[in-house]
Structure formats: C-alpha cells, structure tokens
PDB file of C-alpha atoms in Angstrom:
ATOM      1  CA  MET K   1       0.000   0.000   0.000  1.00  0.00           C
ATOM      2  CA  LYS K   2       1.587   3.237  -1.177  1.00  0.00           C
ATOM      3  CA  PHE K   3       0.869   6.676   0.206  1.00  0.00           C
ATOM      4  CA  THR K   4      -0.382   8.908  -2.586  1.00  0.00           C
ATOM      5  CA  LYS K   5       1.490  11.963  -1.258  1.00  0.00           C
ATOM      6  CA  PRO K   6       4.626  12.412   0.851  1.00  0.00           C
ATOM      7  CA  LEU K   7       3.906  12.236   4.578  1.00  0.00           C
ATOM      8  CA  ILE K   8       4.594  15.193   6.838  1.00  0.00           C
ATOM      9  CA  LYS K   9       6.832  14.748   9.880  1.00  0.00           C
ATOM     10  CA  GLY K  10       5.834  16.225  13.228  1.00  0.00           C
ATOM     11  CA  LYS K  11       5.830  15.737  16.994  1.00  0.00           C
ATOM     12  CA  LEU K  12       2.909  14.281  18.927  1.00  0.00           C
ATOM     13  CA  ILE K  13       1.351  16.563  21.513  1.00  0.00           C
ATOM     14  CA  LYS K  14      -1.661  14.488  22.580  1.00  0.00           C
ATOM     15  CA  ARG K  15      -4.521  12.278  21.471  1.00  0.00           C
ATOM     16  CA  TYR K  16      -8.012  12.964  22.826  1.00  0.00           C
ATOM     17  CA  LYS K  17     -11.653  11.988  22.317  1.00  0.00           C
ATOM     18  CA  ARG K  18     -10.307   8.885  20.532  1.00  0.00           C
ATOM     19  CA  PHE K  19     -10.426  10.495  17.074  1.00  0.00           C
ATOM     20  CA  PHE K  20      -8.253  13.588  17.493  1.00  0.00           C
ATOM     21  CA  THR K  21      -4.506  14.142  17.759  1.00  0.00           C
ATOM     22  CA  ASP K  22      -2.665  17.418  18.089  1.00  0.00           C
ATOM     23  CA  VAL K  23       0.629  17.459  16.210  1.00  0.00           C
ATOM     24  CA  LYS K  24       3.346  20.084  16.126  1.00  0.00           C
ATOM     25  CA  ILE K  25       4.821  20.755  12.681  1.00  0.00           C
ATOM     26  CA  GLY K  26       7.637  23.240  13.010  1.00  0.00           C
ATOM     27  CA  LYS K  27       6.098  26.088  15.012  1.00  0.00           C
ATOM     28  CA  LYS K  28       2.530  25.264  13.956  1.00  0.00           C
ATOM     29  CA  ILE K  29       0.060  22.957  15.735  1.00  0.00           C
ATOM     30  CA  VAL K  30      -2.479  21.040  13.638  1.00  0.00           C
ATOM     31  CA  THR K  31      -5.277  18.658  14.603  1.00  0.00           C
ATOM     32  CA  ALA K  32      -5.177  15.337  12.777  1.00  0.00           C
ATOM     33  CA  HIS K  33      -7.779  12.601  12.558  1.00  0.00           C
ATOM     34  CA  CYS K  34      -6.767   9.480  14.493  1.00  0.00           C
ATOM     35  CA  PRO K  35      -8.026   6.472  12.479  1.00  0.00           C
ATOM     36  CA  ASN K  36      -7.359   4.056  15.345  1.00  0.00           C
ATOM     37  CA  THR K  37     -10.018   3.790  18.049  1.00  0.00           C
ATOM     38  CA  GLY K  38      -8.050   1.296  20.160  1.00  0.00           C
ATOM     39  CA  SER K  39      -6.035   2.071  23.257  1.00  0.00           C
ATOM     40  CA  MET K  40      -2.788   2.554  21.261  1.00  0.00           C
ATOM     41  CA  LYS K  41      -1.023   1.437  24.429  1.00  0.00           C
ATOM     42  CA  GLY K  42       2.634   2.488  24.557  1.00  0.00           C
ATOM     43  CA  LEU K  43       2.452   4.761  21.510  1.00  0.00           C
ATOM     44  CA  LEU K  44       1.107   8.069  22.760  1.00  0.00           C
ATOM     45  CA  ASP K  45       3.939   9.692  24.702  1.00  0.00           C
ATOM     46  CA  GLU K  46       4.194  13.414  24.112  1.00  0.00           C
ATOM     47  CA  GLY K  47       7.091  14.262  21.821  1.00  0.00           C
ATOM     48  CA  ASN K  48       7.009  11.021  19.822  1.00  0.00           C
ATOM     49  CA  GLU K  49       7.844  11.555  16.177  1.00  0.00           C
ATOM     50  CA  VAL K  50       4.826  11.081  13.932  1.00  0.00           C
ATOM     51  CA  PHE K  51       4.009  11.112  10.243  1.00  0.00           C
ATOM     52  CA  ILE K  52       0.717  12.520   9.017  1.00  0.00           C
ATOM     53  CA  SER K  53      -0.943  12.743   5.621  1.00  0.00           C
ATOM     54  CA  LYS K  54      -2.779  15.737   4.198  1.00  0.00           C
ATOM     55  CA  ASN K  55      -5.988  15.678   2.188  1.00  0.00           C
ATOM     56  CA  ASP K  56      -7.351  18.929   0.745  1.00  0.00           C
ATOM     57  CA  ASP K  57     -10.845  17.576   0.062  1.00  0.00           C
ATOM     58  CA  PRO K  58     -13.135  20.486   1.075  1.00  0.00           C
ATOM     59  CA  LYS K  59     -15.687  18.011   2.474  1.00  0.00           C
ATOM     60  CA  ARG K  60     -13.254  16.843   5.156  1.00  0.00           C
ATOM     61  CA  LYS K  61     -13.443  18.501   8.558  1.00  0.00           C
ATOM     62  CA  LEU K  62      -9.846  17.529   9.355  1.00  0.00           C
ATOM     63  CA  LYS K  63      -7.329  17.783   6.539  1.00  0.00           C
ATOM     64  CA  TYR K  64      -4.659  15.715   8.322  1.00  0.00           C
ATOM     65  CA  THR K  65      -4.576  12.017   9.273  1.00  0.00           C
ATOM     66  CA  LEU K  66      -2.219  10.283  11.686  1.00  0.00           C
ATOM     67  CA  GLU K  67      -0.458   7.460   9.811  1.00  0.00           C
ATOM     68  CA  ILE K  68       2.754   6.410  11.596  1.00  0.00           C
ATOM     69  CA  ILE K  69       4.261   6.869  15.060  1.00  0.00           C
ATOM     70  CA  LYS K  70       7.931   6.323  15.862  1.00  0.00           C
ATOM     71  CA  VAL K  71       8.432   4.630  19.235  1.00  0.00           C
ATOM     72  CA  LYS K  72      11.747   3.299  20.589  1.00  0.00           C
ATOM     73  CA  LYS K  73      13.301   3.757  17.126  1.00  0.00           C
ATOM     74  CA  LYS K  74      10.544   1.621  15.538  1.00  0.00           C
ATOM     75  CA  LEU K  75       7.980   2.854  13.018  1.00  0.00           C
ATOM     76  CA  VAL K  76       4.436   1.739  13.848  1.00  0.00           C
ATOM     77  CA  GLY K  77       1.563   1.979  11.355  1.00  0.00           C
ATOM     78  CA  VAL K  78      -1.504   3.149  13.272  1.00  0.00           C
ATOM     79  CA  ASN K  79      -4.072   3.665  10.523  1.00  0.00           C
ATOM     80  CA  THR K  80      -6.346   0.658  11.047  1.00  0.00           C
ATOM     81  CA  HIS K  81      -8.263   1.567   7.872  1.00  0.00           C
ATOM     82  CA  PHE K  82      -5.228   0.413   5.889  1.00  0.00           C
ATOM     83  CA  ALA K  83      -4.944  -3.025   7.511  1.00  0.00           C
ATOM     84  CA  ASN K  84      -7.281  -4.756   5.065  1.00  0.00           C
ATOM     85  CA  LYS K  85      -5.709  -2.981   2.086  1.00  0.00           C
ATOM     86  CA  ILE K  86      -2.286  -4.240   3.144  1.00  0.00           C
ATOM     87  CA  ALA K  87      -3.654  -7.743   3.731  1.00  0.00           C
ATOM     88  CA  TYR K  88      -5.449  -7.747   0.368  1.00  0.00           C
ATOM     89  CA  HIS K  89      -2.223  -6.759  -1.389  1.00  0.00           C
ATOM     90  CA  GLY K  90      -0.431  -9.579   0.439  1.00  0.00           C
ATOM     91  CA  LEU K  91      -3.075 -12.151  -0.460  1.00  0.00           C
ATOM     92  CA  SER K  92      -3.220 -11.000  -4.086  1.00  0.00           C
ATOM     93  CA  ASN K  93       0.557 -11.097  -4.495  1.00  0.00           C
ATOM     94  CA  ASN K  94       1.197 -14.397  -2.695  1.00  0.00           C
ATOM     95  CA  LEU K  95       3.069 -12.742   0.166  1.00  0.00           C
ATOM     96  CA  ILE K  96       1.232 -14.883   2.723  1.00  0.00           C
ATOM     97  CA  LYS K  97       2.635 -18.290   1.927  1.00  0.00           C
ATOM     98  CA  GLU K  98      -0.094 -20.308   3.647  1.00  0.00           C
ATOM     99  CA  VAL K  99      -2.746 -18.875   1.316  1.00  0.00           C
ATOM    100  CA  VAL K 100      -1.285 -18.535  -2.188  1.00  0.00           C
ATOM    101  CA  ASN K 101      -2.524 -18.914  -5.774  1.00  0.00           C
ATOM    102  CA  ASN K 102      -6.082 -18.076  -4.811  1.00  0.00           C
ATOM    103  CA  ASP K 103      -8.884 -18.247  -7.367  1.00  0.00           C
ATOM    104  CA  HIS K 104     -11.030 -15.490  -5.822  1.00  0.00           C
ATOM    105  CA  ILE K 105     -10.631 -13.019  -2.960  1.00  0.00           C
ATOM    106  CA  LYS K 106     -13.777 -11.282  -1.776  1.00  0.00           C
ATOM    107  CA  PRO K 107     -13.592  -8.639   0.982  1.00  0.00           C
ATOM    108  CA  GLU K 108     -16.022  -8.214   3.886  1.00  0.00           C
ATOM    109  CA  VAL K 109     -18.292 -11.246   3.601  1.00  0.00           C
ATOM    110  CA  PHE K 110     -21.041 -12.068   6.099  1.00  0.00           C
ATOM    111  CA  PHE K 111     -20.847 -15.519   7.695  1.00  0.00           C
ATOM    112  CA  ASN K 112     -24.090 -15.009   9.586  1.00  0.00           C
ATOM    113  CA  LYS K 113     -26.389 -12.112  10.499  1.00  0.00           C
ATOM    114  CA  GLU K 114     -24.097 -10.916  13.291  1.00  0.00           C
ATOM    115  CA  THR K 115     -20.602 -11.496  11.936  1.00  0.00           C
ATOM    116  CA  ARG K 116     -18.716 -10.776   8.778  1.00  0.00           C
ATOM    117  CA  PHE K 117     -15.100 -11.637   8.137  1.00  0.00           C
ATOM    118  CA  ASP K 118     -12.540  -9.539   6.320  1.00  0.00           C
ATOM    119  CA  PHE K 119     -12.021 -11.946   3.397  1.00  0.00           C
ATOM    120  CA  LEU K 120     -13.611 -14.971   1.803  1.00  0.00           C
ATOM    121  CA  ILE K 121     -11.135 -16.810  -0.404  1.00  0.00           C
ATOM    122  CA  GLU K 122     -11.879 -19.553  -2.894  1.00  0.00           C
ATOM    123  CA  LYS K 123      -9.063 -21.895  -3.819  1.00  0.00           C
ATOM    124  CA  ASP K 124      -9.474 -25.252  -5.553  1.00  0.00           C
ATOM    125  CA  LYS K 125     -13.189 -25.278  -4.594  1.00  0.00           C
ATOM    126  CA  GLN K 126     -12.295 -24.776  -0.918  1.00  0.00           C
ATOM    127  CA  LYS K 127     -13.756 -21.741   0.832  1.00  0.00           C
ATOM    128  CA  ILE K 128     -11.521 -19.974   3.334  1.00  0.00           C
ATOM    129  CA  PHE K 129     -12.359 -17.190   5.764  1.00  0.00           C
ATOM    130  CA  VAL K 130      -9.555 -14.831   6.770  1.00  0.00           C
ATOM    131  CA  GLU K 131     -10.004 -12.379   9.632  1.00  0.00           C
ATOM    132  CA  VAL K 132      -7.357  -9.642  10.018  1.00  0.00           C
ATOM    133  CA  LYS K 133      -6.286  -8.043  13.309  1.00  0.00           C
ATOM    134  CA  ASN K 134      -4.061  -4.972  13.240  1.00  0.00           C
ATOM    135  CA  VAL K 135      -1.194  -5.166  15.741  1.00  0.00           C
ATOM    136  CA  THR K 136       0.568  -2.097  17.164  1.00  0.00           C
ATOM    137  CA  LEU K 137       1.529  -3.184  20.700  1.00  0.00           C
ATOM    138  CA  PHE K 138       5.072  -4.065  21.728  1.00  0.00           C
ATOM    139  CA  ARG K 139       6.390  -3.992  25.266  1.00  0.00           C
ATOM    140  CA  ASP K 140       9.529  -5.905  24.359  1.00  0.00           C
ATOM    141  CA  LYS K 141      11.578  -4.585  21.420  1.00  0.00           C
ATOM    142  CA  LYS K 142      11.455  -7.973  19.695  1.00  0.00           C
ATOM    143  CA  ILE K 143       7.887  -9.137  20.447  1.00  0.00           C
ATOM    144  CA  ALA K 144       4.601  -7.815  19.051  1.00  0.00           C
ATOM    145  CA  GLU K 145       1.426  -8.451  21.050  1.00  0.00           C
ATOM    146  CA  PHE K 146      -2.346  -8.467  20.638  1.00  0.00           C
ATOM    147  CA  PRO K 147      -4.702  -7.198  21.964  1.00  0.00           C
ATOM    148  CA  ASP K 148      -3.731  -3.855  23.500  1.00  0.00           C
ATOM    149  CA  SER K 149      -6.992  -3.712  25.494  1.00  0.00           C
ATOM    150  CA  VAL K 150      -9.916  -6.011  26.302  1.00  0.00           C
ATOM    151  CA  THR K 151     -11.688  -6.970  23.072  1.00  0.00           C
ATOM    152  CA  SER K 152     -15.056  -8.703  23.318  1.00  0.00           C
ATOM    153  CA  ARG K 153     -15.388  -8.281  19.543  1.00  0.00           C
ATOM    154  CA  GLY K 154     -12.128 -10.165  19.065  1.00  0.00           C
ATOM    155  CA  SER K 155     -13.368 -13.048  21.223  1.00  0.00           C
ATOM    156  CA  LYS K 156     -16.596 -13.125  19.223  1.00  0.00           C
ATOM    157  CA  HIS K 157     -14.616 -13.455  15.989  1.00  0.00           C
ATOM    158  CA  LEU K 158     -12.637 -16.382  17.409  1.00  0.00           C
ATOM    159  CA  LYS K 159     -15.823 -18.233  18.373  1.00  0.00           C
ATOM    160  CA  THR K 160     -17.349 -17.576  14.960  1.00  0.00           C
ATOM    161  CA  LEU K 161     -14.236 -18.828  13.156  1.00  0.00           C
ATOM    162  CA  ILE K 162     -14.771 -22.111  15.026  1.00  0.00           C
ATOM    163  CA  GLU K 163     -18.385 -22.180  13.794  1.00  0.00           C
ATOM    164  CA  ALA K 164     -17.155 -21.620  10.250  1.00  0.00           C
ATOM    165  CA  LEU K 165     -14.865 -24.655  10.577  1.00  0.00           C
ATOM    166  CA  LYS K 166     -17.836 -26.789  11.596  1.00  0.00           C
ATOM    167  CA  LYS K 167     -19.632 -25.747   8.415  1.00  0.00           C
ATOM    168  CA  GLY K 168     -16.784 -26.799   6.142  1.00  0.00           C
ATOM    169  CA  TYR K 169     -14.809 -23.590   5.741  1.00  0.00           C
ATOM    170  CA  LYS K 170     -11.130 -23.228   6.477  1.00  0.00           C
ATOM    171  CA  SER K 171     -10.527 -20.501   9.042  1.00  0.00           C
ATOM    172  CA  TYR K 172      -7.494 -18.237   9.356  1.00  0.00           C
ATOM    173  CA  LEU K 173      -6.753 -15.337  11.638  1.00  0.00           C
ATOM    174  CA  LEU K 174      -4.000 -13.057  10.395  1.00  0.00           C
ATOM    175  CA  PHE K 175      -2.245 -10.827  12.922  1.00  0.00           C
ATOM    176  CA  LEU K 176      -0.978  -7.984  10.743  1.00  0.00           C
ATOM    177  CA  VAL K 177       1.966  -6.568  12.665  1.00  0.00           C
ATOM    178  CA  GLN K 178       2.511  -2.939  11.691  1.00  0.00           C
ATOM    179  CA  ILE K 179       5.673  -2.642  13.782  1.00  0.00           C
ATOM    180  CA  HIS K 180       9.059  -2.339  12.138  1.00  0.00           C
ATOM    181  CA  GLY K 181      11.738  -4.825  13.162  1.00  0.00           C
ATOM    182  CA  VAL K 182      10.016  -7.183  15.632  1.00  0.00           C
ATOM    183  CA  ASN K 183      10.750 -10.901  15.280  1.00  0.00           C
ATOM    184  CA  ASN K 184       8.043 -12.679  17.277  1.00  0.00           C
ATOM    185  CA  PHE K 185       4.386 -12.399  18.212  1.00  0.00           C
ATOM    186  CA  LYS K 186       2.311 -13.470  21.212  1.00  0.00           C
ATOM    187  CA  ILE K 187      -1.140 -13.044  22.717  1.00  0.00           C
ATOM    188  CA  ALA K 188      -1.179 -10.468  25.524  1.00  0.00           C
ATOM    189  CA  LYS K 189      -2.974 -12.737  27.984  1.00  0.00           C
ATOM    190  CA  ASP K 190      -2.325 -10.368  30.893  1.00  0.00           C
ATOM    191  CA  ILE K 191      -4.371  -7.706  29.078  1.00  0.00           C
ATOM    192  CA  ASP K 192      -7.296  -9.919  28.004  1.00  0.00           C
ATOM    193  CA  LYS K 193      -7.401 -13.359  29.640  1.00  0.00           C
ATOM    194  CA  GLU K 194     -10.723 -14.242  27.984  1.00  0.00           C
ATOM    195  CA  TYR K 195      -9.308 -13.544  24.525  1.00  0.00           C
ATOM    196  CA  TYR K 196      -6.320 -15.779  25.291  1.00  0.00           C
ATOM    197  CA  GLU K 197      -8.614 -18.601  26.432  1.00  0.00           C
ATOM    198  CA  ASN K 198     -10.720 -18.296  23.263  1.00  0.00           C
ATOM    199  CA  TYR K 199      -7.520 -18.231  21.212  1.00  0.00           C
ATOM    200  CA  LEU K 200      -6.506 -21.583  22.753  1.00  0.00           C
ATOM    201  CA  LEU K 201      -9.962 -23.033  22.071  1.00  0.00           C
ATOM    202  CA  ALA K 202      -9.865 -21.848  18.452  1.00  0.00           C
ATOM    203  CA  LYS K 203      -6.363 -23.195  17.962  1.00  0.00           C
ATOM    204  CA  LYS K 204      -7.421 -26.593  19.332  1.00  0.00           C
ATOM    205  CA  ALA K 205     -10.489 -26.584  17.063  1.00  0.00           C
ATOM    206  CA  GLY K 206      -8.325 -26.063  13.975  1.00  0.00           C
ATOM    207  CA  VAL K 207      -8.333 -22.335  13.326  1.00  0.00           C
ATOM    208  CA  LYS K 208      -4.984 -21.394  11.766  1.00  0.00           C
ATOM    209  CA  PHE K 209      -3.169 -18.404  13.255  1.00  0.00           C
ATOM    210  CA  LEU K 210      -0.635 -16.384  11.256  1.00  0.00           C
ATOM    211  CA  ALA K 211       1.489 -13.376  12.182  1.00  0.00           C
ATOM    212  CA  TYR K 212       3.136 -11.322   9.445  1.00  0.00           C
ATOM    213  CA  ARG K 213       5.246  -8.211   9.933  1.00  0.00           C
ATOM    214  CA  CYS K 214       5.020  -5.199   7.675  1.00  0.00           C
ATOM    215  CA  LYS K 215       7.819  -3.164   6.182  1.00  0.00           C
ATOM    216  CA  ILE K 216       7.033   0.435   7.015  1.00  0.00           C
ATOM    217  CA  SER K 217       8.272   3.681   5.538  1.00  0.00           C
ATOM    218  CA  SER K 218       6.885   7.151   4.845  1.00  0.00           C
ATOM    219  CA  LYS K 219       6.286   6.014   1.247  1.00  0.00           C
ATOM    220  CA  LYS K 220       4.542   2.656   1.651  1.00  0.00           C
ATOM    221  CA  ILE K 221       3.546  -0.185   3.964  1.00  0.00           C
ATOM    222  CA  GLU K 222       3.548  -3.794   2.805  1.00  0.00           C
ATOM    223  CA  ILE K 223       3.848  -7.321   4.200  1.00  0.00           C
ATOM    224  CA  GLU K 224       7.476  -8.299   4.651  1.00  0.00           C
ATOM    225  CA  LYS K 225       8.021 -11.369   6.842  1.00  0.00           C
ATOM    226  CA  LYS K 226       6.300 -14.175   8.746  1.00  0.00           C
ATOM    227  CA  LEU K 227       6.771 -14.064  12.526  1.00  0.00           C
ATOM    228  CA  LYS K 228       6.949 -16.923  14.997  1.00  0.00           C
ATOM    229  CA  ILE K 229       3.944 -17.088  17.314  1.00  0.00           C
ATOM    230  CA  LEU K 230       5.113 -17.708  20.870  1.00  0.00           C
ATOM    231  CA  SER K 231       2.967 -19.889  23.112  1.00  0.00           C
TER     232      SER K 231
END
C-alpha cells in the first residue's frame, strides 16, 4: 500500500476523544484525525515523532490524518483503515505463503447475520475465511502483542471462526503486525485473559493463526516477513 502523497513529519502533543490528535509541525500545531479507536497502548507519549498525511478535500473537517508513530526507534503503522488494504495486497501477491494462488478473494463477507469476516477466499473449490487483526503493541523490542486492550469483539470473531470450521470452511486469523523490526508475536494474555482462552480453544479446534510483519516507511507499507507465534 503506497501513500499517494509524501507524509509530513511532526511531533505528537496528545490524542483525545479517541479520534483527534494534536501534532506540532515546526512552530505550527495542527489537529489530525486518528483512524485508530483502540487504546494505542505504549504509543502516545508526548514528543514522539509522527508522520501525518494531508488531504485537501473540502468536504473533510480535518485535513490531516495520523499514519505512523515512531516509538523506541521503531515505526508503527496506526491507521487501522489500511490493515485490510495491506492484507489484500499480500493475499493477491502471494506474500502470505499459507494462502497462495487463490482463485477469488472477496472482501467483507457475512458468515451469519451478526458477523462478517474480512475476506472470503476460494481456492481449488475450498472456501476460506480470513479475519485480520491490526497489531501495534510491543512492550519488548522484539515481540509484538495483541490485543492492546480487552476486546469482546475479538473473542466473538474467534468463536465464529470455530463455527465456520464446523460448516466446512477453512478458518485463518491473520495478525498484521505494523511494527518495524520485531521478530516474534504473542497473545497479551495479561491484558485480556478471555481472549487468550478463546484463542486456545480456536487453535485446538483447527483455526490457523498467522502473524506477518510489515515493512514500514513514509512512502509505503507492505507485508514483509512471517513471525513466529510464541505460546
């Protein structure tokens, strides 16, 4: 996924009301849209270097969008709206080696009335659901973690992926790690014990879990490398 225009470098002042961030660019302070409604744990220290995009569409209330935060010398992609675009590019270009040479890739498909998954893939007459989770948490320089706060929605997706297995689908959950340079991934069970327990149930049932790291720059973000999932 390429940025259409060069990103603008600034310094984070604060994030507030979930959707707003104040950023200092030179001597000017601008308010940027924060397209990440999660806790963004560990990312929001004042003075962190950030990269924002600018959109001059007159219909937009905020012309700037927060895209990347630099934390502990690592670039972290925080725009959750891009997660599925990055994943789609990876699936379409065979960058995710467990799901390659697909016949069809359809985004945002309902499994039932309550739940839709990010992708439905058809390959050799087999139907595969892929759910994508954006990962921005790291408390160790080498280990990415998910979730960064309690996620009842995440637990619901795990249970529904098990239901999909029972109905003949293959089920994958892709942890898309938008953190430069980490080597491993694990579930943050101290943050959400219930999610960890549902993860173990889903794993035992046959849901396949994948973690892939992105290569991040101010020009583009794309899938780079598979990570080991630590137990």
